[in-house]
mmCIF file of C-alpha atoms in Angstrom:
data_model
loop_
_atom_site.group_PDB
_atom_site.id
_atom_site.type_symbol
_atom_site.label_atom_id
_atom_site.label_comp_id
_atom_site.label_asym_id
_atom_site.label_seq_id
_atom_site.Cartn_x
_atom_site.Cartn_y
_atom_site.Cartn_z
ATOM 1 C CA UNK A 12 -60.622 50.628 2.899
ATOM 2 C CA UNK A 13 -61.642 54.030 0.798
ATOM 3 C CA UNK A 14 -64.034 53.878 -1.813
ATOM 4 C CA UNK A 15 -61.701 55.034 -4.220
ATOM 5 C CA UNK A 16 -59.753 51.768 -3.180
ATOM 6 C CA UNK A 17 -62.891 49.238 -3.827
ATOM 7 C CA UNK A 18 -63.379 49.538 0.194
ATOM 8 C CA UNK A 19 -67.092 50.164 1.718
ATOM 9 C CA UNK A 20 -65.579 53.778 3.448
ATOM 10 C CA UNK A 21 -65.409 56.861 3.204
ATOM 11 C CA UNK A 22 -63.473 58.825 -0.125
ATOM 12 C CA UNK A 23 -60.426 60.029 0.348
ATOM 13 C CA UNK A 24 -61.414 63.435 -0.897
ATOM 14 C CA UNK A 25 -64.562 63.099 1.662
ATOM 15 C CA UNK A 26 -61.899 62.317 3.987
ATOM 16 C CA UNK A 27 -59.550 65.222 3.520
ATOM 17 C CA UNK A 28 -62.591 67.652 3.157
ATOM 18 C CA UNK A 29 -63.711 66.395 6.928
ATOM 19 C CA UNK A 30 -60.837 66.330 8.377
ATOM 20 C CA UNK A 31 -60.745 70.442 7.844
ATOM 21 C CA UNK A 32 -63.653 70.861 8.923
ATOM 22 C CA UNK A 33 -63.245 74.608 7.710
ATOM 23 C CA UNK A 34 -67.054 76.002 6.739
ATOM 24 C CA UNK A 35 -65.006 78.765 4.540
ATOM 25 C CA UNK A 36 -63.781 75.442 1.739
ATOM 26 C CA UNK A 37 -65.871 75.848 -0.661
ATOM 27 C CA UNK A 38 -64.509 72.440 -2.202
ATOM 28 C CA UNK A 39 -61.195 70.322 -2.082
ATOM 29 C CA UNK A 40 -59.261 68.851 -5.160
ATOM 30 C CA UNK A 41 -57.334 66.086 -4.328
ATOM 31 C CA UNK A 42 -54.768 63.942 -6.455
ATOM 32 C CA UNK A 43 -52.230 61.493 -6.132
ATOM 33 C CA UNK A 44 -49.594 61.691 -7.868
ATOM 34 C CA UNK A 45 -46.702 59.393 -9.004
ATOM 35 C CA UNK A 46 -43.556 60.722 -10.338
ATOM 36 C CA UNK A 47 -40.763 57.391 -11.646
ATOM 37 C CA UNK A 48 -37.277 57.805 -10.441
ATOM 38 C CA UNK A 49 -34.938 60.423 -12.002
ATOM 39 C CA UNK A 50 -37.826 61.887 -14.358
ATOM 40 C CA UNK A 51 -40.566 64.815 -14.445
ATOM 41 C CA UNK A 52 -44.087 64.323 -14.724
ATOM 42 C CA UNK A 53 -47.049 66.400 -14.654
ATOM 43 C CA UNK A 54 -49.993 66.151 -12.609
ATOM 44 C CA UNK A 55 -53.492 64.233 -14.995
ATOM 45 C CA UNK A 56 -55.976 66.210 -13.281
ATOM 46 C CA UNK A 57 -56.536 70.295 -13.956
ATOM 47 C CA UNK A 58 -58.489 72.902 -11.196
ATOM 48 C CA UNK A 59 -60.392 75.028 -12.144
ATOM 49 C CA UNK A 60 -60.140 78.526 -10.308
ATOM 50 C CA UNK A 61 -63.427 81.621 -10.896
ATOM 51 C CA UNK A 62 -62.372 84.805 -10.824
ATOM 52 C CA UNK A 63 -63.378 84.653 -7.246
ATOM 53 C CA UNK A 64 -61.474 81.796 -5.479
ATOM 54 C CA UNK A 65 -58.520 81.200 -4.017
ATOM 55 C CA UNK A 66 -56.745 78.063 -3.420
ATOM 56 C CA UNK A 67 -53.815 76.951 -0.886
ATOM 57 C CA UNK A 68 -52.367 73.998 -2.183
ATOM 58 C CA UNK A 69 -50.347 71.156 0.126
ATOM 59 C CA UNK A 70 -48.588 67.759 -0.746
ATOM 60 C CA UNK A 71 -48.468 64.881 1.738
ATOM 61 C CA UNK A 72 -46.265 61.693 1.332
ATOM 62 C CA UNK A 73 -43.578 59.553 2.543
ATOM 63 C CA UNK A 74 -41.853 59.201 -0.476
ATOM 64 C CA UNK A 75 -38.040 58.798 0.654
ATOM 65 C CA UNK A 76 -36.651 60.310 -2.309
ATOM 66 C CA UNK A 77 -37.352 64.106 -2.715
ATOM 67 C CA UNK A 78 -39.158 65.894 -5.679
ATOM 68 C CA UNK A 79 -38.910 69.433 -7.018
ATOM 69 C CA UNK A 80 -42.861 70.238 -6.881
ATOM 70 C CA UNK A 81 -43.868 73.397 -8.676
ATOM 71 C CA UNK A 82 -47.161 75.165 -9.022
ATOM 72 C CA UNK A 83 -48.309 76.332 -12.216
ATOM 73 C CA UNK A 84 -51.183 78.367 -13.011
ATOM 74 C CA UNK A 85 -52.276 78.252 -16.956
ATOM 75 C CA UNK A 86 -48.984 76.681 -17.363
ATOM 76 C CA UNK A 87 -47.200 79.413 -15.726
ATOM 77 C CA UNK A 88 -45.025 79.053 -12.645
ATOM 78 C CA UNK A 89 -46.636 80.517 -9.552
ATOM 79 C CA UNK A 90 -43.127 80.183 -7.017
ATOM 80 C CA UNK A 91 -39.899 78.499 -7.189
ATOM 81 C CA UNK A 92 -40.578 74.875 -7.180
ATOM 82 C CA UNK A 93 -40.577 73.478 -3.448
ATOM 83 C CA UNK A 94 -38.629 70.182 -1.755
ATOM 84 C CA UNK A 95 -41.060 67.588 -0.551
ATOM 85 C CA UNK A 96 -39.865 64.309 0.914
ATOM 86 C CA UNK A 97 -40.705 62.414 4.188
ATOM 87 C CA UNK A 98 -39.015 63.345 7.476
ATOM 88 C CA UNK A 99 -37.012 60.274 8.668
ATOM 89 C CA UNK A 100 -37.419 59.829 12.255
ATOM 90 C CA UNK A 101 -38.079 56.867 15.222
ATOM 91 C CA UNK A 102 -41.863 56.461 14.971
ATOM 92 C CA UNK A 103 -42.937 57.675 18.371
ATOM 93 C CA UNK A 104 -46.593 55.991 18.055
ATOM 94 C CA UNK A 105 -44.228 51.888 18.393
ATOM 95 C CA UNK A 106 -42.004 51.889 21.389
ATOM 96 C CA UNK A 107 -39.911 48.810 19.053
ATOM 97 C CA UNK A 108 -39.070 50.923 17.094
ATOM 98 C CA UNK A 109 -35.162 51.133 17.194
ATOM 99 C CA UNK A 110 -33.840 52.704 14.061
ATOM 100 C CA UNK A 111 -35.080 55.784 12.674
ATOM 101 C CA UNK A 112 -37.797 55.226 9.224
ATOM 102 C CA UNK A 113 -39.366 57.092 6.987
ATOM 103 C CA UNK A 114 -42.354 59.157 8.296
ATOM 104 C CA UNK A 115 -45.406 61.056 6.155
ATOM 105 C CA UNK A 116 -44.731 64.196 5.756
ATOM 106 C CA UNK A 117 -47.096 67.030 5.063
ATOM 107 C CA UNK A 118 -45.584 70.583 3.066
ATOM 108 C CA UNK A 119 -47.571 73.990 2.123
ATOM 109 C CA UNK A 120 -46.398 73.846 -1.893
ATOM 110 C CA UNK A 121 -48.465 77.940 -2.242
ATOM 111 C CA UNK A 122 -51.004 79.736 -0.319
ATOM 112 C CA UNK A 123 -54.027 82.215 -1.822
ATOM 113 C CA UNK A 124 -53.352 81.252 -5.661
ATOM 114 C CA UNK A 125 -55.981 83.593 -7.157
ATOM 115 C CA UNK A 126 -58.159 82.754 -10.102
ATOM 116 C CA UNK A 127 -59.276 82.711 -12.520
ATOM 117 C CA UNK A 128 -57.348 80.103 -13.924
ATOM 118 C CA UNK A 129 -56.300 76.439 -14.250
ATOM 119 C CA UNK A 130 -54.062 75.179 -11.365
ATOM 120 C CA UNK A 131 -51.953 72.055 -12.199
ATOM 121 C CA UNK A 132 -48.810 71.095 -10.894
ATOM 122 C CA UNK A 133 -45.445 69.270 -11.788
ATOM 123 C CA UNK A 134 -43.200 67.154 -9.697
ATOM 124 C CA UNK A 135 -39.725 66.511 -11.010
ATOM 125 C CA UNK A 136 -37.598 63.346 -8.454
ATOM 126 C CA UNK A 137 -34.457 64.644 -7.541
ATOM 127 C CA UNK A 138 -33.292 61.013 -7.299
ATOM 128 C CA UNK A 139 -31.577 61.418 -3.576
ATOM 129 C CA UNK A 140 -33.006 58.590 -1.611
ATOM 130 C CA UNK A 141 -30.751 57.917 1.381
ATOM 131 C CA UNK A 142 -28.686 54.508 0.697
ATOM 132 C CA UNK A 143 -30.753 53.017 3.970
ATOM 133 C CA UNK A 144 -33.860 54.357 2.033
ATOM 134 C CA UNK A 145 -33.367 53.532 -1.731
ATOM 135 C CA UNK A 146 -34.673 49.362 -1.282
ATOM 136 C CA UNK A 147 -38.268 48.454 -3.132
ATOM 137 C CA UNK A 148 -39.497 48.403 0.535
ATOM 138 C CA UNK A 149 -39.666 52.085 0.811
ATOM 139 C CA UNK A 150 -42.500 54.668 -0.452
ATOM 140 C CA UNK A 151 -40.802 56.857 -3.443
ATOM 141 C CA UNK A 152 -42.445 58.644 -6.260
ATOM 142 C CA UNK A 153 -45.809 58.939 -4.534
ATOM 143 C CA UNK A 154 -47.221 62.531 -4.113
ATOM 144 C CA UNK A 155 -50.769 63.584 -2.695
ATOM 145 C CA UNK A 156 -51.671 67.060 -4.029
ATOM 146 C CA UNK A 157 -54.912 68.170 -1.988
ATOM 147 C CA UNK A 158 -56.188 72.435 -3.090
ATOM 148 C CA UNK A 159 -58.361 73.883 -0.430
ATOM 149 C CA UNK A 160 -60.957 76.397 -2.399
ATOM 150 C CA UNK A 161 -62.127 79.287 -0.233
ATOM 151 C CA UNK A 162 -63.764 82.486 -1.188
ATOM 152 C CA UNK A 163 -61.807 85.488 -2.030
ATOM 153 C CA UNK A 164 -62.323 87.747 1.187
ATOM 154 C CA UNK A 165 -62.199 91.527 0.454
ATOM 155 C CA UNK A 166 -59.445 92.108 2.579
ATOM 156 C CA UNK A 167 -57.310 89.617 -0.101
ATOM 157 C CA UNK A 168 -57.977 92.055 -2.965
#
């Protein structure tokens, strides 16, 4: 169990940084955002980007209901909302799986967002979970937002 949840293991942020294993990574920002059915919410955290930094932002989720996620810099959208939801398929790691089930999914929300600025996200639940997955036994409305911060290279300027 991760340290964030009272366990003795490394934190979720540390696990993501280790998984990235990118020497050009300056830091990694993470936030778990929850949006209720049919609602819109903004991230509680705001991430500061310096003038010489860029950020690539991704969402990880198992939510059965899709959401429209918008990346904001200084309160202004940097692109159109990106639709994010789980994928529905048979679990290839579970041979006893007979029917399709919600599977985790990762979606890139924005690449090379340039600083300086303050980055936040807005998540709008689209309330479109398939009927067979709309019960309380399936995950809904949780989106782990991860921002990878790197130093801007001369080629990007």
